[in-house]
């Protein structure tokens, strides 16, 4: 799969921060249980901590978030932890980083830090020769628009090759998202119908029944399009629409996703609805009169032989009726409705990949209604992934750190894909359509139905 050399040191920049506490220590612990982290782990941040302080933080983080902790494994992880207190903007820090990682041939550096520090960190790493080897994992956001994404990439590329850069979109590390690829490319029966001849529409829904949850100041700078559409949901469109990769080579899969983006025109404002939930302006941290969207709906077209003319609908929002993430493929109706009458619903065939709250796949088909009449109605055939296969798989960060350690790039975003995705959403960043109000607990403004109808199953179309 990958011929990259395995990591022999893990450097955690931002070791005292929130992401490290919430996600990275639990992931490192799980990987230690599995025997995948057996190298030194060096935490680097400004706080004046000792090695033992970092170990205390790691223990607390793991015990708070993991059930039935394997204390021996946690002890092994802690024994590998070292801490270095230093400011990334000071050259003296880098001499000490080099000392602590001396001899490491393939250091993997996780930058769990604000993006404005990337420049200092990459320069600091270069100054002690660390960019000549190893890999660097960076966290989203990858810019705020196309121009800032390009700047960020230029900063990283000053001293790193693209092959050394692992951009985390943690959504791609989730099992059900990876499963989309497996359903599509491990099953030959889908391929003949997976195109404009048979598919009427594809809908991607990411609705959250909760609001900004006290993160008003963060969210107000971002909004739904930057927060989830540009990254997670366009990635989902790409997974649904891409051609089969030519090989298992990680580059082959990323090439196919980028081809999908290249076949998309920038968003047409006439086919986008932005919404703002009533009460958002009263949230702490939200600017007075803010026009940040908490909801976005849109139609995207993919100008390719496979998909031309098939609308891809995206609908995403906060404070909505239910928390659901799913991709729904609606097939065309048969040319003649032999078994429909005025009392029955000629619902189309639907394939629903539900990722949240349950992880399942449903096929909606027509079946005969028992009785003397020859009429049909829709029935759902649902298979629960966990029930069939057991277990709910690793956390996204566990998965992605494991991949970065062995150099498997498949689930990481590539520069060209990130920049293409910004190009697509750019018309909606500024100037943009006004936000339409909607009530909490609904599916968003009614006007959204014209650009992204709710998928079959959530609404009945007859
Ligand atoms: P925090 O602000 O909690 O942590 C920032 C870290 O960077 C701290 O360890 C801090 O050290 C360190 N730091 C900041 N400035 C310096 C400096 N000049 N020199 C040395 N260390 C420095 O951020 P988060 O953990 O929340 O986020 C990190 C990144 O991950 C961000 O890009 C964020 O967007 C992204 N992210 C975060 C998520 C989350 O859930 N938190 C989710 C998804 C992405 P100290 O505190 O010791 O000064």
Coordinates of C-alpha atoms and ligand atoms in Angstrom, one line a residue:
X1 CA 0.0 0.0 0.0
X2 CA 2.7 2.5 1.1
X3 CA 6.4 2.1 0.8
X4 CA 7.1 5.1 3.1
X5 CA 9.4 4.4 6.1
X6 CA 7.7 4.2 9.5
X7 CA 8.0 7.0 12.0
X8 CA 10.6 6.7 14.7
X9 CA 9.6 9.8 16.7
X10 CA 6.4 11.6 17.3
X11 CA 6.5 15.4 18.0
X12 CA 3.3 16.9 19.4
X13 CA 3.4 20.7 18.9
X14 CA 0.5 22.2 21.0
X15 CA 0.8 19.4 23.6
X16 CA -0.8 21.6 26.3
X17 CA -3.7 22.6 24.1
X18 CA -7.4 21.6 23.8
X19 CA -7.1 19.3 20.7
X20 CA -4.2 17.3 22.4
X21 CA -6.3 16.9 25.5
X22 CA -9.6 16.0 23.8
X23 CA -8.4 13.8 20.9
X24 CA -4.6 13.3 20.6
X25 CA -3.7 11.6 23.9
X26 CA -6.6 9.2 23.7
X27 CA -5.6 8.4 20.2
X28 CA -2.0 7.9 21.1
X29 CA -3.1 5.6 24.0
X30 CA -5.3 3.4 21.7
X31 CA -2.3 3.2 19.3
X32 CA -0.1 2.1 22.2
X33 CA -2.6 -0.6 23.1
X34 CA -2.3 -1.8 19.6
X35 CA 1.5 -1.7 19.6
X36 CA 1.6 1.0 16.9
X37 CA 3.3 3.7 19.1
X38 CA 6.6 2.4 20.3
X39 CA 8.7 5.5 19.6
X40 CA 9.5 8.5 21.7
X41 CA 6.7 11.1 21.9
X42 CA 7.8 14.6 22.6
X43 CA 5.3 17.3 23.5
X44 CA 6.3 20.9 22.8
X45 CA 4.4 24.0 24.0
X46 CA 4.9 27.2 25.9
X47 CA 3.6 26.2 29.3
X48 CA 6.4 25.7 31.8
X49 CA 5.7 22.0 32.4
X50 CA 8.0 19.1 33.3
X51 CA 7.9 15.6 31.7
X52 CA 5.7 14.6 34.7
X53 CA 3.2 17.4 34.0
X54 CA 2.8 16.2 30.5
X55 CA 2.3 12.6 31.7
X56 CA -0.3 13.8 34.2
X57 CA -2.1 15.6 31.4
X58 CA -2.0 12.5 29.2
X59 CA -3.3 10.2 32.1
X60 CA -6.1 12.7 32.9
X61 CA -7.1 13.0 29.2
X62 CA -7.2 9.2 28.6
X63 CA -9.0 8.4 31.9
X64 CA -11.6 11.0 31.2
X65 CA -12.4 9.7 27.7
X66 CA -11.6 6.0 27.5
X67 CA -13.6 3.2 29.2
X68 CA -11.8 0.4 30.9
X69 CA -8.3 1.9 30.6
X70 CA -5.5 -0.6 30.2
X71 CA -3.2 0.9 32.9
X72 CA -0.2 -1.0 31.6
X73 CA -0.6 0.4 28.1
X74 CA -1.1 3.9 29.6
X75 CA 2.1 3.4 31.6
X76 CA 4.0 2.5 28.5
X77 CA 2.7 5.6 26.7
X78 CA 3.7 7.8 29.6
X79 CA 7.1 6.2 29.8
X80 CA 7.7 7.4 26.2
X81 CA 6.5 11.0 26.8
X82 CA 9.0 13.8 27.1
X83 CA 8.1 17.5 27.4
X84 CA 9.9 20.5 26.0
X85 CA 8.8 24.0 27.2
X86 CA 9.6 26.6 24.6
X87 CA 8.3 29.4 22.3
X88 CA 8.2 28.4 18.6
X89 CA 9.2 31.9 17.7
X90 CA 12.5 31.7 19.6
X91 CA 15.5 30.1 17.9
X92 CA 16.7 28.6 21.2
X93 CA 13.6 26.3 21.2
X94 CA 14.7 24.6 18.0
X95 CA 18.2 23.7 19.2
X96 CA 16.5 21.9 22.1
X97 CA 14.0 20.2 19.8
X98 CA 16.9 18.9 17.7
X99 CA 18.7 17.6 20.8
X100 CA 15.6 15.7 22.0
X101 CA 15.0 14.1 18.6
X102 CA 18.6 13.5 17.7
X103 CA 19.0 10.3 15.7
X104 CA 15.4 10.2 14.6
X105 CA 15.3 9.5 10.8
X106 CA 11.5 9.8 10.3
X107 CA 10.1 12.2 12.9
X108 CA 6.3 12.8 12.5
X109 CA 5.3 16.3 13.8
X110 CA 1.7 16.9 14.6
X111 CA 1.0 20.7 14.5
X112 CA -2.0 21.0 17.0
X113 CA -1.4 24.8 17.0
X114 CA -3.1 27.9 15.5
X115 CA -2.3 28.2 11.7
X116 CA -0.6 31.6 12.2
X117 CA 2.3 29.7 13.9
X118 CA 2.9 27.3 11.0
X119 CA 5.4 29.7 9.4
X120 CA 7.5 29.9 12.6
X121 CA 7.3 26.2 13.2
X122 CA 8.3 25.3 9.6
X123 CA 11.1 27.8 9.7
X124 CA 12.3 26.5 13.1
X125 CA 12.2 22.9 11.9
X126 CA 14.1 23.9 8.7
X127 CA 16.7 25.7 10.8
X128 CA 17.7 22.4 12.5
X129 CA 17.4 20.2 9.4
X130 CA 14.2 18.6 10.5
X131 CA 12.3 19.3 7.3
X132 CA 14.7 17.2 5.2
X133 CA 13.1 14.1 6.6
X134 CA 9.9 13.0 8.3
X135 CA 6.4 14.2 7.9
X136 CA 4.2 17.1 9.2
X137 CA 0.6 16.7 10.1
X138 CA -1.5 19.9 10.0
X139 CA -5.0 20.6 11.2
X140 CA -7.8 22.4 9.5
X141 CA -8.7 25.2 8.8
X142 CA -6.6 25.2 5.6
X143 CA -7.2 28.9 5.0
X144 CA -10.3 31.1 5.0
X145 CA -10.6 31.3 1.2
X146 CA -8.6 30.5 -1.9
X147 CA -6.0 33.2 -1.4
X148 CA -5.2 32.4 2.2
X149 CA -5.2 28.6 1.4
X150 CA -2.6 29.3 -1.2
X151 CA -0.6 31.4 1.3
X152 CA -0.7 28.6 3.8
X153 CA 0.4 26.1 1.2
X154 CA 3.3 28.4 0.1
X155 CA 4.4 28.6 3.8
X156 CA 4.4 24.8 4.1
X157 CA 6.1 24.3 0.8
X158 CA 8.9 26.7 1.6
X159 CA 10.7 23.7 3.3
X160 CA 8.5 20.7 2.8
X161 CA 7.5 18.6 -0.2
X162 CA 3.8 17.9 -0.7
X163 CA 4.5 14.2 0.1
X164 CA 5.6 15.2 3.6
X165 CA 2.5 17.2 4.4
X166 CA -0.5 15.3 5.9
X167 CA -3.6 17.7 6.1
X168 CA -6.1 16.3 8.5
X169 CA -9.8 16.5 7.7
X170 CA -10.9 14.3 10.6
X171 CA -14.2 13.6 8.8
X172 CA -12.3 11.4 6.4
X173 CA -11.0 9.4 9.2
X174 CA -14.5 8.3 10.3
X175 CA -15.3 4.7 9.5
X176 CA -18.7 5.3 7.9
X177 CA -17.1 7.9 5.5
X178 CA -14.5 5.3 4.5
X179 CA -17.2 2.8 4.1
X180 CA -18.7 4.9 1.3
X181 CA -15.6 4.1 -0.7
X182 CA -15.9 0.4 0.1
X183 CA -19.6 0.2 -0.8
X184 CA -18.8 1.8 -4.1
X185 CA -15.7 0.0 -5.1
X186 CA -15.9 -3.4 -3.5
X187 CA -19.4 -4.1 -5.0
X188 CA -19.7 -4.5 -8.7
X189 CA -23.5 -4.3 -8.7
X190 CA -23.6 -0.5 -8.1
X191 CA -21.2 0.5 -10.9
X192 CA -23.6 0.0 -13.9
X193 CA -26.3 2.2 -12.3
X194 CA -24.0 4.8 -10.8
X195 CA -24.4 7.5 -13.4
X196 CA -26.7 10.0 -15.1
X197 CA -28.6 7.3 -16.9
X198 CA -30.0 5.9 -13.7
X199 CA -29.5 8.4 -10.9
X200 CA -32.0 11.3 -10.5
X201 CA -30.2 13.2 -7.7
X202 CA -27.7 12.8 -4.9
X203 CA -28.3 14.5 -1.6
X204 CA -25.8 15.1 1.2
X205 CA -27.2 16.1 4.5
X206 CA -25.4 17.1 7.7
X207 CA -27.9 18.5 10.1
X208 CA -27.2 19.1 13.8
X209 CA -30.0 19.4 16.4
X210 CA -27.7 21.5 18.5
X211 CA -26.5 25.1 18.1
X212 CA -23.1 26.7 18.5
X213 CA -22.7 25.3 22.0
X214 CA -20.9 28.3 23.6
X215 CA -18.5 28.5 20.6
X216 CA -20.2 31.7 19.2
X217 CA -16.9 33.7 18.8
X218 CA -15.3 30.9 16.8
X219 CA -18.3 30.0 14.7
X220 CA -19.2 33.6 13.9
X221 CA -15.8 33.9 12.0
X222 CA -16.5 30.8 10.1
X223 CA -20.1 29.9 9.3
X224 CA -21.5 26.7 7.8
X225 CA -19.9 27.0 4.4
X226 CA -16.4 27.3 5.7
X227 CA -17.0 25.0 8.7
X228 CA -18.4 21.9 7.0
X229 CA -19.2 22.5 3.3
X230 CA -15.8 23.5 1.9
X231 CA -14.2 20.5 3.6
X232 CA -16.3 17.6 4.9
X233 CA -19.3 17.8 2.6
X234 CA -17.4 18.5 -0.7
X235 CA -15.2 15.5 0.3
X236 CA -18.4 13.4 0.6
X237 CA -19.5 14.6 -2.8
X238 CA -16.2 13.5 -4.2
X239 CA -16.4 10.1 -2.6
X240 CA -19.9 9.6 -4.1
X241 CA -19.0 10.9 -7.5
X242 CA -15.3 9.9 -8.2
X243 CA -14.3 7.3 -10.7
X244 CA -12.8 4.0 -9.4
X245 CA -9.1 4.7 -8.6
X246 CA -6.8 2.9 -11.0
X247 CA -4.9 1.2 -8.2
X248 CA -4.4 1.0 -4.4
X249 CA -1.7 3.6 -4.7
X250 CA -2.7 6.5 -2.3
X251 CA -2.1 9.0 -5.1
X252 CA -4.6 7.3 -7.4
X253 CA -7.5 7.8 -5.0
X254 CA -6.6 11.5 -4.3
X255 CA -6.2 12.0 -8.1
X256 CA -9.8 10.8 -8.7
X257 CA -11.2 13.1 -6.0
X258 CA -9.5 16.1 -7.4
X259 CA -10.9 15.3 -10.8
X260 CA -14.4 15.6 -9.4
X261 CA -13.6 19.0 -8.0
X262 CA -12.2 20.1 -11.3
X263 CA -15.4 19.2 -13.0
X264 CA -17.5 21.4 -10.7
X265 CA -18.2 25.1 -11.5
X266 CA -18.0 27.7 -8.7
X267 CA -21.3 27.8 -6.7
X268 CA -24.0 29.7 -8.5
X269 CA -25.5 32.1 -5.9
X270 CA -28.9 31.6 -7.5
X271 CA -28.7 27.9 -6.4
X272 CA -27.5 28.6 -2.8
X273 CA -29.6 29.5 0.2
X274 CA -28.0 30.7 3.4
X275 CA -29.9 30.7 6.7
X276 CA -29.5 31.9 10.2
X277 CA -31.3 30.4 13.1
X278 CA -33.5 32.7 15.2
X279 CA -31.7 33.6 18.4
X280 CA -28.2 33.2 17.0
X281 CA -27.4 36.9 17.4
X282 CA -28.0 36.6 21.1
X283 CA -25.2 33.9 21.5
X284 CA -22.1 35.0 23.4
X285 CA -19.3 36.0 21.1
X286 CA -21.5 36.6 18.0
X287 CA -21.0 40.1 16.5
X288 CA -23.9 42.5 16.5
X289 CA -25.9 42.2 13.3
X290 CA -23.7 39.3 12.2
X291 CA -24.7 37.8 8.8
X292 CA -22.8 34.5 9.4
X293 CA -24.8 31.5 8.2
X294 CA -25.7 28.7 10.5
X295 CA -27.4 26.9 7.6
X296 CA -26.5 26.4 3.9
X297 CA -28.3 24.6 1.1
X298 CA -27.1 24.4 -2.4
X299 CA -27.2 22.5 -5.7
X300 CA -23.8 21.6 -7.3
X301 CA -23.4 20.1 -10.7
X302 CA -20.5 18.0 -11.9
X303 CA -19.7 18.5 -15.5
X304 CA -18.5 15.0 -16.4
X305 CA -19.7 12.2 -18.7
X306 CA -20.9 10.3 -15.6
X307 CA -22.8 13.1 -13.9
X308 CA -23.7 15.9 -16.2
X309 CA -27.3 17.0 -15.4
X310 CA -27.5 15.2 -12.1
X311 CA -28.0 17.6 -9.2
X312 CA -25.9 17.1 -6.1
X313 CA -27.8 18.7 -3.2
X314 CA -26.0 19.7 0.0
X315 CA -27.9 20.8 3.1
X316 CA -26.1 21.6 6.4
X317 CA -27.1 23.4 9.4
X318 CA -27.2 23.9 13.2
X319 CA -30.2 23.8 15.5
X320 CA -32.1 21.7 13.0
X321 CA -34.9 19.1 13.5
X322 CA -32.6 16.1 13.9
X323 CA -28.9 15.2 14.0
X324 CA -28.2 13.3 10.8
X325 CA -25.3 12.8 8.4
X326 CA -26.1 10.9 5.3
X327 CA -25.7 10.6 1.6
X328 CA -28.8 9.6 -0.4
X329 CA -28.9 8.5 -4.0
X330 CA -32.3 8.7 -5.6
X331 CA -32.8 6.7 -8.8
X332 CA -35.0 7.5 -11.7
X333 CA -38.5 6.2 -11.9
X334 CA -39.3 3.3 -14.2
X335 CA -40.7 4.5 -17.6
X336 CA -44.1 3.0 -16.9
X337 CA -45.8 2.8 -13.5
X338 CA -47.6 -0.5 -13.8
X339 CA -48.3 -1.0 -10.1
X340 CA -49.2 2.5 -9.0
X341 CA -52.7 3.8 -8.5
X342 CA -54.0 7.0 -6.9
X343 CA -53.8 5.6 -3.4
X344 CA -50.2 4.5 -3.6
X345 CA -47.0 6.5 -3.5
X346 CA -44.7 5.9 -6.5
X347 CA -41.6 6.5 -4.4
X348 CA -38.4 6.1 -6.4
X349 CA -35.7 3.6 -5.5
X350 CA -33.3 5.1 -3.0
X351 CA -30.0 4.1 -1.6
X352 CA -29.3 5.8 1.7
X353 CA -25.9 5.7 3.4
X354 CA -26.6 6.9 6.9
X355 CA -23.5 7.8 8.9
X356 CA -25.0 9.5 12.0
X357 CA -26.7 8.9 14.4
X358 CA -26.7 5.2 13.2
X359 CA -24.3 3.7 10.8
X360 CA -26.5 1.8 8.3
X361 CA -27.4 1.4 4.6
X362 CA -31.0 1.4 3.4
X363 CA -32.4 0.4 0.0
X364 CA -35.9 1.5 -0.7
X365 CA -37.7 -0.6 -3.2
X366 CA -41.3 -1.1 -4.4
X367 CA -43.0 -4.3 -3.3
X368 CA -46.5 -5.7 -3.8
X369 CA -49.1 -4.7 -1.2
X370 CA -50.7 -7.9 0.0
X371 CA -54.2 -8.4 -1.4
X372 CA -56.1 -8.8 -4.6
X373 CA -55.0 -5.5 -6.1
X374 CA -51.7 -5.4 -8.1
X375 CA -50.3 -2.3 -6.5
X376 CA -47.0 -1.6 -4.9
X377 CA -45.6 0.5 -2.1
X378 CA -42.2 1.4 -0.9
X379 CA -40.4 -0.8 1.6
X380 CA -37.1 -0.1 3.3
X381 CA -34.4 -2.8 3.5
X382 CA -32.0 -1.6 6.2
X383 CA -28.7 -3.2 7.2
X384 CA -27.0 -2.0 10.4
X385 CA -23.3 -1.9 9.9
X386 CA -22.4 -2.5 13.5
X387 CA -24.8 -5.4 13.9
X388 CA -23.4 -7.2 10.9
X389 CA -19.7 -6.5 11.4
X390 CA -19.5 -5.8 15.1
X391 CA -17.7 -2.9 16.8
X392 CA -17.7 0.7 15.7
X393 CA -14.1 1.1 14.6
X394 CA -11.3 3.4 15.7
X395 CA -11.8 7.1 16.4
X396 CA -10.9 9.3 13.4
X397 CA -7.7 10.7 15.1
X398 CA -6.5 7.2 16.0
X399 CA -7.0 6.2 12.4
X400 CA -5.3 9.3 11.0
X401 CA -2.3 9.3 13.3
X402 CA -1.8 5.6 12.6
X403 CA -1.8 6.4 8.8
X404 CA 0.6 9.4 9.3
X405 CA 3.0 7.2 11.3
X406 CA 3.3 4.7 8.4
X407 CA 3.1 7.4 5.6
X408 CA -0.3 6.3 4.2
X409 CA -1.7 9.5 2.6
X410 CA -5.0 8.2 1.3
X411 CA -7.2 9.9 3.9
X412 CA -5.5 13.2 4.0
X413 CA -6.3 16.3 1.9
X414 CA -3.9 17.3 -0.8
X415 CA -3.0 20.8 -1.8
X416 CA -4.8 20.8 -5.2
X417 CA -7.9 19.3 -3.6
X418 CA -8.0 21.9 -0.9
X419 CA -7.5 24.8 -3.3
X420 CA -10.1 23.4 -5.8
X421 CA -12.7 23.2 -2.9
X422 CA -12.1 26.8 -2.0
X423 CA -12.5 27.8 -5.7
X424 CA -15.9 26.1 -5.7
X425 CA -17.3 27.8 -2.6
X426 CA -15.5 31.2 -3.2
X427 CA -18.6 33.0 -4.7
X428 CA -20.4 32.4 -1.4
X429 CA -17.7 33.8 0.9
X430 CA -18.2 37.5 0.0
X431 CA -20.2 39.2 -1.3
X432 CA -23.0 36.7 -0.6
X433 CA -26.7 36.0 -0.5
X434 CA -28.5 37.5 2.6
X435 CA -29.2 35.0 5.4
X436 CA -32.8 33.9 5.7
X437 CA -34.2 33.3 9.2
X438 CA -35.4 29.9 10.4
X439 CA -36.7 28.5 13.6
X440 CA -34.7 26.1 15.7
X441 CA -35.9 22.5 15.4
X442 CA -36.8 22.8 11.7
X443 CA -34.9 21.8 8.6
X444 CA -33.9 25.4 7.8
X445 CA -35.6 28.1 5.8
X446 CA -38.4 26.9 3.4
X447 CA -36.7 28.6 0.5
X448 CA -34.0 25.9 0.8
X449 CA -36.3 23.3 -0.6
X450 CA -35.9 24.9 -4.1
X451 CA -32.1 24.3 -4.1
X452 CA -31.7 21.2 -1.9
X453 CA -35.0 19.3 -1.3
X454 CA -34.9 17.1 1.8
X455 CA -33.9 13.6 0.8
X456 CA -36.6 11.0 0.4
X457 CA -37.2 9.2 3.6
X458 CA -37.2 12.5 5.6
X459 CA -40.1 13.7 3.4
X460 CA -42.6 11.8 1.4
X461 CA -43.0 13.4 -2.0
X462 CA -46.6 12.3 -2.7
Ligands
LIG1 P1 -5.2 25.7 21.9 O1 -5.2 27.2 21.8 O2 -6.0 25.0 22.9 O3 -3.7 25.2 22.0 C1 -2.7 25.8 21.3 C2 -1.4 25.2 21.6 O4 -0.3 25.9 21.0 C3 -1.1 25.2 23.1 O5 -0.4 24.0 23.5 C4 -0.1 26.4 23.2 O6 0.8 26.3 24.3 C5 0.7 26.2 21.9 N1 1.3 27.5 21.6 C6 0.6 28.6 21.1 N2 1.5 29.6 20.8 C7 2.7 29.1 21.1 C8 4.1 29.6 20.9 N3 4.3 30.8 20.4 N4 5.1 28.8 21.2 C9 4.8 27.5 21.7 N5 3.6 27.0 21.9 C10 2.6 27.8 21.5 O7 -5.7 25.2 20.4 P2 -6.5 23.9 20.0 O8 -5.8 22.7 20.6 O9 -7.9 24.1 20.2 O10 -6.3 23.9 18.4 C11 -5.1 23.6 17.8 C12 -5.3 23.5 16.3 O11 -6.2 22.4 16.0 C13 -6.0 24.8 15.7 O12 -5.5 25.0 14.4 C14 -7.5 24.4 15.6 O13 -8.1 25.1 14.6 C15 -7.4 22.9 15.3 N6 -8.5 22.2 15.7 C16 -8.9 22.1 17.1 C17 -10.0 21.4 17.4 C18 -10.4 21.3 18.9 O14 -11.3 20.5 19.2 N7 -9.7 21.9 19.8 C19 -10.8 20.6 16.4 C20 -10.3 20.7 15.1 C21 -9.2 21.5 14.8 P3 0.6 27.0 25.7 O15 -0.9 26.9 26.0 O16 1.4 26.1 26.6 O17 1.0 28.4 25.6

